[in-house]
mmCIF file of C-alpha atoms and ligand atoms in Angstrom:
data_model
loop_
_atom_site.group_PDB
_atom_site.id
_atom_site.type_symbol
_atom_site.label_atom_id
_atom_site.label_comp_id
_atom_site.label_asym_id
_atom_site.label_seq_id
_atom_site.Cartn_x
_atom_site.Cartn_y
_atom_site.Cartn_z
ATOM 1 C CA MET A 1271 -0.128 0.005 -0.342
ATOM 2 C CA ASN A 1272 2.814 2.515 0.192
ATOM 3 C CA ASN A 1273 2.884 3.153 -3.368
ATOM 4 C CA LEU A 1274 -0.105 4.939 -2.827
ATOM 5 C CA GLU A 1275 1.527 7.826 0.418
ATOM 6 C CA PRO A 1276 2.111 10.925 -1.524
ATOM 7 C CA GLN A 1277 -1.403 10.509 -2.810
ATOM 8 C CA LEU A 1278 -2.596 9.776 0.942
ATOM 9 C CA GLN A 1279 -0.227 13.138 1.416
ATOM 10 C CA GLU A 1280 -2.004 14.926 -1.222
ATOM 11 C CA ILE A 1281 -5.003 14.193 -0.033
ATOM 12 C CA LYS A 1282 -4.401 14.646 4.007
ATOM 13 C CA GLU A 1283 -3.166 18.174 2.600
ATOM 14 C CA GLN A 1284 -6.714 19.163 0.352
ATOM 15 C CA ILE A 1285 -8.359 18.908 3.532
ATOM 16 C CA ASN A 1286 -5.700 21.076 5.672
ATOM 17 C CA GLN A 1287 -6.487 23.908 2.791
ATOM 18 C CA TYR A 1288 -10.343 23.184 3.157
ATOM 19 C CA ILE A 1289 -9.785 23.670 7.051
ATOM 20 C CA THR A 1290 -7.670 26.537 6.560
ATOM 21 C CA SER A 1291 -9.930 28.330 4.012
ATOM 22 C CA CYS A 1292 -12.590 28.560 7.026
ATOM 23 C CA ASP A 1293 -10.003 31.174 8.291
ATOM 24 C CA ASN A 1294 -9.917 29.990 12.167
ATOM 25 C CA GLN A 1295 -7.258 29.490 14.034
ATOM 26 C CA GLN A 1296 -8.760 27.357 16.867
ATOM 27 C CA CYS A 1297 -10.293 24.676 14.152
ATOM 28 C CA ILE A 1298 -7.726 24.801 12.473
ATOM 29 C CA ASN A 1299 -4.671 24.099 15.639
ATOM 30 C CA LEU A 1300 -7.930 21.278 16.719
ATOM 31 C CA PHE A 1301 -7.891 19.740 12.784
ATOM 32 C CA ASN A 1302 -3.895 19.652 13.591
ATOM 33 C CA SER A 1303 -3.788 17.830 16.263
ATOM 34 C CA LEU A 1304 -6.675 14.828 14.826
ATOM 35 C CA PRO A 1305 -4.393 11.846 14.116
ATOM 36 C CA PHE A 1306 -4.760 10.241 10.408
ATOM 37 C CA GLY A 1307 -5.831 6.829 10.444
ATOM 38 C CA LYS A 1308 -5.114 4.430 7.405
ATOM 39 C CA MET A 1309 -6.989 6.036 5.319
ATOM 40 C CA LEU A 1310 -8.508 2.754 4.152
ATOM 41 C CA ARG A 1311 -11.354 4.244 2.574
ATOM 42 C CA SER A 1312 -9.089 6.847 0.210
ATOM 43 C CA GLN A 1313 -6.958 3.776 -0.433
ATOM 44 C CA LEU A 1314 -9.996 2.091 -1.604
ATOM 45 C CA ILE A 1315 -11.681 4.559 -3.592
ATOM 46 C CA LEU A 1316 -8.061 5.234 -5.004
ATOM 47 C CA LYS A 1317 -7.594 1.678 -6.123
ATOM 48 C CA ILE A 1318 -10.854 1.196 -7.817
ATOM 49 C CA ALA A 1319 -10.871 4.881 -9.440
ATOM 50 C CA GLY A 1320 -6.961 5.263 -10.077
ATOM 51 C CA ILE A 1321 -5.532 8.722 -9.352
ATOM 52 C CA THR A 1322 -7.170 12.059 -10.839
ATOM 53 C CA ASP A 1323 -8.377 15.525 -9.396
ATOM 54 C CA GLU A 1324 -11.994 13.949 -9.155
ATOM 55 C CA SER A 1325 -11.107 10.822 -7.447
ATOM 56 C CA LEU A 1326 -8.292 12.689 -4.718
ATOM 57 C CA LYS A 1327 -11.423 15.064 -4.039
ATOM 58 C CA LEU A 1328 -13.756 12.221 -3.439
ATOM 59 C CA CYS A 1329 -11.180 10.746 -0.745
ATOM 60 C CA ALA A 1330 -11.228 13.755 0.666
ATOM 61 C CA ILE A 1331 -14.567 13.908 1.180
ATOM 62 C CA VAL A 1332 -14.845 10.739 2.444
ATOM 63 C CA GLU A 1333 -11.973 10.831 4.765
ATOM 64 C CA MET A 1334 -13.679 14.279 5.933
ATOM 65 C CA ILE A 1335 -16.777 12.736 6.859
ATOM 66 C CA HIS A 1336 -15.139 9.689 8.279
ATOM 67 C CA THR A 1337 -13.320 11.846 11.123
ATOM 68 C CA SER A 1338 -16.685 13.580 11.856
ATOM 69 C CA SER A 1339 -17.912 10.501 12.665
ATOM 70 C CA LEU A 1340 -15.506 9.403 14.537
ATOM 71 C CA LEU A 1341 -15.688 12.464 16.716
ATOM 72 C CA HIS A 1342 -19.220 12.027 17.252
ATOM 73 C CA ASP A 1343 -18.430 8.335 17.849
ATOM 74 C CA ASP A 1344 -15.751 8.792 20.947
ATOM 75 C CA VAL A 1345 -18.224 11.497 22.592
ATOM 76 C CA ILE A 1346 -21.484 8.596 22.460
ATOM 77 C CA ASP A 1347 -18.581 6.293 23.366
ATOM 78 C CA LYS A 1348 -16.369 8.634 26.170
ATOM 79 C CA ALA A 1349 -13.302 7.312 24.320
ATOM 80 C CA ASN A 1350 -10.350 8.709 26.213
ATOM 81 C CA THR A 1351 -8.263 7.866 22.875
ATOM 82 C CA ARG A 1352 -8.136 7.013 19.753
ATOM 83 C CA ARG A 1353 -5.273 5.936 17.159
ATOM 84 C CA GLY A 1354 -2.732 5.825 20.134
ATOM 85 C CA LYS A 1355 -3.655 9.472 21.096
ATOM 86 C CA VAL A 1356 -5.610 11.377 23.548
ATOM 87 C CA THR A 1357 -9.132 12.188 21.912
ATOM 88 C CA ILE A 1358 -10.408 15.544 21.469
ATOM 89 C CA ASN A 1359 -13.215 15.673 23.759
ATOM 90 C CA ALA A 1360 -11.196 14.003 26.368
ATOM 91 C CA LYS A 1361 -9.122 16.983 25.719
ATOM 92 C CA PHE A 1362 -11.411 19.789 25.250
ATOM 93 C CA GLY A 1363 -15.107 18.412 25.736
ATOM 94 C CA ASP A 1364 -17.778 16.843 24.345
ATOM 95 C CA LYS A 1365 -18.469 20.137 22.716
ATOM 96 C CA ILE A 1366 -15.516 20.824 20.572
ATOM 97 C CA SER A 1367 -15.680 17.071 19.686
ATOM 98 C CA ILE A 1368 -19.261 17.699 18.046
ATOM 99 C CA LEU A 1369 -18.957 20.850 16.662
ATOM 100 C CA LEU A 1370 -15.686 19.686 14.726
ATOM 101 C CA GLY A 1371 -17.150 17.170 13.343
ATOM 102 C CA ASP A 1372 -20.037 18.888 12.088
ATOM 103 C CA MET A 1373 -17.386 21.601 10.769
ATOM 104 C CA LEU A 1374 -15.990 18.859 8.654
ATOM 105 C CA TYR A 1375 -19.166 16.933 7.862
ATOM 106 C CA SER A 1376 -20.692 20.376 6.730
ATOM 107 C CA ILE A 1377 -17.340 20.851 4.318
ATOM 108 C CA ALA A 1378 -17.329 17.663 2.776
ATOM 109 C CA PHE A 1379 -20.690 18.594 2.185
ATOM 110 C CA SER A 1380 -20.094 21.708 0.539
ATOM 111 C CA GLN A 1381 -17.538 19.845 -1.885
ATOM 112 C CA LEU A 1382 -20.287 17.310 -2.458
ATOM 113 C CA ALA A 1383 -22.447 19.451 -3.657
ATOM 114 C CA LEU A 1384 -20.160 20.087 -6.449
ATOM 115 C CA MET A 1385 -19.651 16.721 -7.845
ATOM 116 C CA ASN A 1386 -22.066 14.629 -10.069
ATOM 117 C CA GLN A 1387 -25.037 14.347 -8.838
ATOM 118 C CA ASN A 1388 -25.381 10.612 -8.189
ATOM 119 C CA ILE A 1389 -22.349 9.758 -6.633
ATOM 120 C CA ALA A 1390 -23.843 12.918 -4.150
ATOM 121 C CA TYR A 1391 -26.077 10.800 -3.775
ATOM 122 C CA ILE A 1392 -24.658 8.068 -2.975
ATOM 123 C CA ILE A 1393 -22.520 9.422 -0.153
ATOM 124 C CA ALA A 1394 -25.098 11.442 1.277
ATOM 125 C CA ASN A 1395 -27.655 8.336 1.680
ATOM 126 C CA ALA A 1396 -24.310 6.339 3.312
ATOM 127 C CA VAL A 1397 -24.221 9.113 6.233
ATOM 128 C CA THR A 1398 -28.101 8.921 6.949
ATOM 129 C CA GLN A 1399 -27.465 5.601 7.278
ATOM 130 C CA LEU A 1400 -24.225 5.735 8.942
ATOM 131 C CA SER A 1401 -26.257 7.790 11.783
ATOM 132 C CA ILE A 1402 -28.970 4.896 11.543
ATOM 133 C CA GLY A 1403 -26.496 2.268 12.282
ATOM 134 C CA GLU A 1404 -25.144 4.271 15.538
ATOM 135 C CA ILE A 1405 -28.296 4.942 16.453
ATOM 136 C CA MET A 1406 -29.179 1.203 16.640
ATOM 137 C CA ASP A 1407 -25.941 0.345 17.983
ATOM 138 C CA ILE A 1408 -27.146 2.493 20.996
ATOM 139 C CA GLU A 1409 -30.149 0.707 21.585
ATOM 140 C CA LEU A 1410 -28.399 -2.575 21.190
ATOM 141 C CA THR A 1411 -26.747 -1.996 24.525
ATOM 142 C CA ASN A 1412 -30.158 -0.986 26.338
ATOM 143 C CA THR A 1413 -30.000 -5.044 27.138
ATOM 144 C CA PHE A 1414 -28.661 -8.355 26.211
ATOM 145 C CA ASN A 1415 -29.187 -8.906 22.079
ATOM 146 C CA THR A 1416 -29.119 -11.976 21.283
ATOM 147 C CA SER A 1417 -29.926 -11.927 17.659
ATOM 148 C CA TYR A 1418 -27.066 -11.669 14.786
ATOM 149 C CA ASP A 1419 -29.367 -10.074 12.393
ATOM 150 C CA LYS A 1420 -29.886 -7.454 14.363
ATOM 151 C CA TYR A 1421 -26.042 -7.977 15.112
ATOM 152 C CA TYR A 1422 -25.419 -7.733 11.076
ATOM 153 C CA GLU A 1423 -27.967 -4.591 9.887
ATOM 154 C CA MET A 1424 -26.319 -2.740 12.640
ATOM 155 C CA ILE A 1425 -22.644 -2.985 11.467
ATOM 156 C CA TYR A 1426 -23.885 -3.128 7.875
ATOM 157 C CA LYS A 1427 -25.121 0.705 8.417
ATOM 158 C CA LYS A 1428 -22.586 2.072 10.967
ATOM 159 C CA THR A 1429 -19.538 0.933 8.851
ATOM 160 C CA GLY A 1430 -20.375 -1.096 6.024
ATOM 161 C CA THR A 1431 -22.347 1.169 4.129
ATOM 162 C CA LEU A 1432 -19.555 4.024 4.072
ATOM 163 C CA ILE A 1433 -17.090 1.680 2.299
ATOM 164 C CA GLU A 1434 -19.739 0.514 0.310
ATOM 165 C CA ALA A 1435 -20.684 4.446 -0.993
ATOM 166 C CA SER A 1436 -16.933 4.196 -1.152
ATOM 167 C CA SER A 1437 -16.736 2.036 -3.689
ATOM 168 C CA LYS A 1438 -19.999 2.547 -5.432
ATOM 169 C CA ALA A 1439 -18.982 6.274 -6.121
ATOM 170 C CA ALA A 1440 -14.814 5.401 -7.021
ATOM 171 C CA ALA A 1441 -16.403 2.758 -9.285
ATOM 172 C CA ILE A 1442 -18.772 5.157 -10.937
ATOM 173 C CA LEU A 1443 -15.881 7.523 -11.778
ATOM 174 C CA ALA A 1444 -14.350 4.901 -13.818
ATOM 175 C CA SER A 1445 -17.105 4.149 -15.783
ATOM 176 C CA LYS A 1446 -16.877 0.367 -13.791
ATOM 177 C CA ASP A 1447 -19.569 -1.897 -13.320
ATOM 178 C CA SER A 1448 -20.792 -0.397 -9.664
ATOM 179 C CA GLU A 1449 -22.693 -2.820 -8.544
ATOM 180 C CA LYS A 1450 -20.050 -5.099 -8.277
ATOM 181 C CA TYR A 1451 -17.910 -2.642 -6.494
ATOM 182 C CA ALA A 1452 -21.027 -1.966 -4.170
ATOM 183 C CA LEU A 1453 -21.305 -5.376 -3.210
ATOM 184 C CA PHE A 1454 -17.260 -5.877 -2.795
ATOM 185 C CA GLY A 1455 -17.624 -2.921 -0.581
ATOM 186 C CA ARG A 1456 -20.738 -4.035 1.459
ATOM 187 C CA ASN A 1457 -18.980 -7.346 2.064
ATOM 188 C CA LEU A 1458 -15.484 -5.989 2.991
ATOM 189 C CA GLY A 1459 -17.384 -3.292 5.689
ATOM 190 C CA LEU A 1460 -18.733 -6.149 7.483
ATOM 191 C CA ALA A 1461 -16.153 -8.275 7.516
ATOM 192 C CA PHE A 1462 -13.743 -4.837 8.757
ATOM 193 C CA GLN A 1463 -16.314 -4.313 11.459
ATOM 194 C CA MET A 1464 -16.102 -7.357 12.059
ATOM 195 C CA ILE A 1465 -12.741 -7.783 12.590
ATOM 196 C CA ASP A 1466 -12.552 -4.399 15.010
ATOM 197 C CA ASP A 1467 -14.937 -6.230 17.494
ATOM 198 C CA ILE A 1468 -12.229 -9.353 17.332
ATOM 199 C CA LEU A 1469 -9.751 -7.095 17.928
ATOM 200 C CA ASP A 1470 -11.178 -5.821 21.103
ATOM 201 C CA ILE A 1471 -10.924 -9.081 22.174
ATOM 202 C CA THR A 1472 -7.755 -10.467 21.212
ATOM 203 C CA GLN A 1473 -5.559 -7.201 21.422
ATOM 204 C CA ASP A 1474 -3.764 -5.534 24.873
ATOM 205 C CA SER A 1475 -4.938 -1.802 25.152
ATOM 206 C CA SER A 1476 -1.738 -0.995 24.429
ATOM 207 C CA ALA A 1477 -2.052 -1.648 20.848
ATOM 208 C CA LEU A 1478 -6.032 -0.654 20.543
ATOM 209 C CA GLY A 1479 -5.601 2.555 22.352
ATOM 210 C CA LYS A 1480 -8.420 1.336 24.999
ATOM 211 C CA PRO A 1481 -8.993 -0.908 27.716
ATOM 212 C CA SER A 1482 -9.207 -4.289 26.275
ATOM 213 C CA MET A 1483 -12.701 -6.027 26.124
ATOM 214 C CA PHE A 1484 -14.348 -2.595 26.952
ATOM 215 C CA ASP A 1485 -17.167 -3.152 23.942
ATOM 216 C CA PHE A 1486 -18.725 -5.535 26.508
ATOM 217 C CA ILE A 1487 -18.018 -3.503 29.679
ATOM 218 C CA ASP A 1488 -19.828 -0.844 27.197
ATOM 219 C CA GLY A 1489 -22.786 -2.928 26.071
ATOM 220 C CA LYS A 1490 -22.049 -3.894 23.361
ATOM 221 C CA VAL A 1491 -22.934 -7.629 22.179
ATOM 222 C CA THR A 1492 -20.303 -8.442 19.226
ATOM 223 C CA ILE A 1493 -19.898 -11.135 17.176
ATOM 224 C CA PRO A 1494 -17.698 -13.535 19.599
ATOM 225 C CA TYR A 1495 -20.065 -13.165 22.800
ATOM 226 C CA LEU A 1496 -23.257 -13.669 20.105
ATOM 227 C CA LEU A 1497 -21.225 -17.023 19.524
ATOM 228 C CA LEU A 1498 -20.022 -17.504 22.583
ATOM 229 C CA TYR A 1499 -23.625 -17.059 24.402
ATOM 230 C CA GLU A 1500 -25.001 -19.634 21.811
ATOM 231 C CA ARG A 1501 -22.906 -22.023 22.955
ATOM 232 C CA THR A 1502 -21.801 -21.680 26.324
ATOM 233 C CA GLU A 1503 -23.683 -24.236 29.115
ATOM 234 C CA ASN A 1504 -23.396 -21.001 31.672
ATOM 235 C CA LYS A 1505 -25.335 -18.337 29.493
ATOM 236 C CA ASP A 1506 -26.138 -16.900 33.110
ATOM 237 C CA LYS A 1507 -22.830 -16.337 34.197
ATOM 238 C CA LEU A 1508 -21.961 -14.734 30.329
ATOM 239 C CA LYS A 1509 -25.293 -12.391 30.878
ATOM 240 C CA SER A 1510 -24.467 -11.516 34.549
ATOM 241 C CA LEU A 1511 -20.771 -9.911 33.540
ATOM 242 C CA PHE A 1512 -22.342 -7.820 30.716
ATOM 243 C CA LYS A 1513 -21.974 -4.228 31.272
ATOM 244 C CA LYS A 1514 -20.216 -4.722 34.381
ATOM 245 C CA PRO A 1515 -16.738 -3.288 34.609
ATOM 246 C CA LEU A 1516 -14.583 -6.913 34.187
ATOM 247 C CA ASN A 1517 -11.958 -7.859 37.096
ATOM 248 C CA LYS A 1518 -9.158 -10.781 35.410
ATOM 249 C CA LYS A 1519 -10.475 -13.268 36.077
ATOM 250 C CA ASP A 1520 -13.536 -12.455 34.589
ATOM 251 C CA ILE A 1521 -11.808 -11.939 31.717
ATOM 252 C CA LEU A 1522 -9.817 -14.649 31.667
ATOM 253 C CA TRP A 1523 -12.830 -17.010 32.007
ATOM 254 C CA ILE A 1524 -14.929 -15.059 29.111
ATOM 255 C CA LYS A 1525 -11.092 -16.171 26.760
ATOM 256 C CA GLN A 1526 -11.375 -20.096 28.150
ATOM 257 C CA GLU A 1527 -14.807 -20.044 27.496
ATOM 258 C CA MET A 1528 -14.436 -18.442 23.566
ATOM 259 C CA LYS A 1529 -11.668 -20.656 23.150
ATOM 260 C CA LYS A 1530 -13.211 -23.746 24.449
ATOM 261 C CA SER A 1531 -16.340 -23.028 22.092
ATOM 262 C CA LYS A 1532 -14.685 -21.978 19.455
ATOM 263 C CA ALA A 1533 -16.723 -18.698 19.300
ATOM 264 C CA LEU A 1534 -13.174 -16.757 18.619
ATOM 265 C CA GLU A 1535 -12.210 -18.707 15.653
ATOM 266 C CA ASP A 1536 -15.428 -18.498 14.068
ATOM 267 C CA SER A 1537 -15.465 -15.109 14.316
ATOM 268 C CA ILE A 1538 -12.700 -14.919 12.425
ATOM 269 C CA LEU A 1539 -13.823 -17.084 10.146
ATOM 270 C CA GLN A 1540 -16.759 -15.303 9.362
ATOM 271 C CA ALA A 1541 -14.914 -12.947 8.858
ATOM 272 C CA ASN A 1542 -12.752 -14.083 6.370
ATOM 273 C CA TYR A 1543 -15.195 -15.667 4.466
ATOM 274 C CA LEU A 1544 -16.734 -11.786 4.088
ATOM 275 C CA GLY A 1545 -13.560 -10.889 2.791
ATOM 276 C CA GLN A 1546 -13.256 -13.949 0.246
ATOM 277 C CA LYS A 1547 -16.934 -12.999 -0.568
ATOM 278 C CA ALA A 1548 -15.921 -9.200 -1.207
ATOM 279 C CA LEU A 1549 -13.316 -11.204 -3.699
ATOM 280 C CA GLU A 1550 -15.455 -13.027 -5.447
ATOM 281 C CA ALA A 1551 -17.791 -9.825 -6.109
ATOM 282 C CA LEU A 1552 -15.039 -8.858 -8.487
ATOM 283 C CA LYS A 1553 -14.591 -11.513 -10.338
ATOM 284 C CA GLY A 1554 -13.741 -10.662 -13.722
ATOM 285 C CA GLU A 1555 -12.523 -7.345 -12.614
ATOM 286 C CA ASP A 1556 -9.027 -7.012 -12.634
ATOM 287 C CA ASN A 1557 -8.453 -6.839 -8.498
ATOM 288 C CA ILE A 1558 -5.172 -7.651 -7.447
ATOM 289 C CA PHE A 1559 -4.689 -4.187 -5.298
ATOM 290 C CA LEU A 1560 -7.932 -5.092 -3.884
ATOM 291 C CA GLU A 1561 -6.962 -8.506 -3.007
ATOM 292 C CA GLU A 1562 -3.738 -7.038 -0.792
ATOM 293 C CA LEU A 1563 -5.986 -4.754 0.666
ATOM 294 C CA ILE A 1564 -8.597 -7.384 1.710
ATOM 295 C CA ASN A 1565 -5.708 -9.230 3.016
ATOM 296 C CA SER A 1566 -3.763 -6.315 4.773
ATOM 297 C CA MET A 1567 -7.150 -5.690 6.418
ATOM 298 C CA LEU A 1568 -8.010 -9.236 7.846
ATOM 299 C CA GLN A 1569 -4.215 -9.267 8.740
ATOM 300 C CA ARG A 1570 -4.653 -6.367 10.777
ATOM 301 C CA THR A 1571 -4.002 -6.554 14.328
ATOM 302 C CA PHE A 1572 -4.904 -2.992 15.364
HETATM 303 C C1 FPP B 1437 -17.505 3.360 14.994
HETATM 304 O O1 FPP B 1437 -17.345 2.926 15.292
HETATM 305 C C2 FPP B 1437 -18.178 4.477 14.749
HETATM 306 C C3 FPP B 1437 -18.708 4.210 13.192
HETATM 307 C C4 FPP B 1437 -18.257 3.800 12.323
HETATM 308 C C5 FPP B 1437 -19.560 5.039 12.810
HETATM 309 C C6 FPP B 1437 -20.131 6.662 13.630
HETATM 310 C C7 FPP B 1437 -21.704 7.423 12.793
HETATM 311 C C8 FPP B 1437 -21.837 8.310 13.572
HETATM 312 C C9 FPP B 1437 -21.456 9.100 14.942
HETATM 313 C C10 FPP B 1437 -23.043 9.146 13.112
HETATM 314 C C11 FPP B 1437 -22.828 10.358 12.432
HETATM 315 C C12 FPP B 1437 -22.258 10.643 11.422
HETATM 316 C C13 FPP B 1437 -21.849 11.989 10.914
HETATM 317 C C14 FPP B 1437 -20.421 11.945 9.731
HETATM 318 C C15 FPP B 1437 -21.155 13.150 11.803
HETATM 319 P P1 FPP B 1437 -17.048 1.714 16.864
HETATM 320 O O2 FPP B 1437 -17.221 2.593 18.018
HETATM 321 O O3 FPP B 1437 -17.787 0.340 16.948
HETATM 322 O O4 FPP B 1437 -15.531 1.990 16.959
HETATM 323 P P2 FPP B 1437 -14.056 2.598 17.496
HETATM 324 O O5 FPP B 1437 -13.555 1.528 18.098
HETATM 325 O O6 FPP B 1437 -13.241 2.930 16.375
HETATM 326 O O7 FPP B 1437 -14.776 3.438 17.941
HETATM 327 MG MG1 MG B 1438 -16.595 4.263 19.099
#
């Protein structure tokens, strides 16, 4: 993926210019303190659409929307760290994090309004779904969710839709089969969120930048927990630990049960299966770079 480094840098500079043109030093400083991640969505767009002014602009728009959603999500999740750095909400408060998110979001939409109507609609609609997904995520933490379908719908909306829309819009820009790429993006997005949910259990807090197994403490019954609940003979014990601070003994018990029941192993298989389905959607397309992207994503450790 390193060969895209100059373009990813260009996208960051483009976003920087948008922020700078708003002419507010506080916002510029806040934005400069934000860490960029792997820019998966941009990598995807550039691999599908190639490097053009329009594709770079689409990347900048999608990255601003994604960053905006994370600024809001960190407030909702009361997260103190993201990508190993202190979050904006932890450092400057919830109000600033929400408003910086709003600012990025509206700059993205001003630029989106200048793009092809079809693409503008696809991206805007994905953001609506993203918000619905986040609402579902919150709702599902109210009780111990045991429905795989609800989990699947929620992760599709929360994470899958923007990745699906990015792939679809990139395909339109490159006059490729947009439905094939939408299906590819949808499965990739689902696999991506499942891996995120698995890493919450398998990685330690230093790699995650947040406490390990925080999802369950926070009320999120993700795929490994869903499978464990289905398979464990000790359902009541698992339920009793839901949304509670976990001590070392509890963590060990959950991990041992997950190993015994193969809940974790099968969750990884499910994420890999979705990754394979993503690749299958692109049969007949020149997809070697996307294959590399999927593999690096499925094997990621943070
Ligand atoms: C991370 O989930 C959150 C998302 C992928 C989507 C968040 C969406 C919104 C807040 C809707 C509003 C959208 C905009 C554009 C303002 P997570 O908490 O499971 O992952 P994490 O571990 O990375 O925090
Ligand atoms: Mg979060």
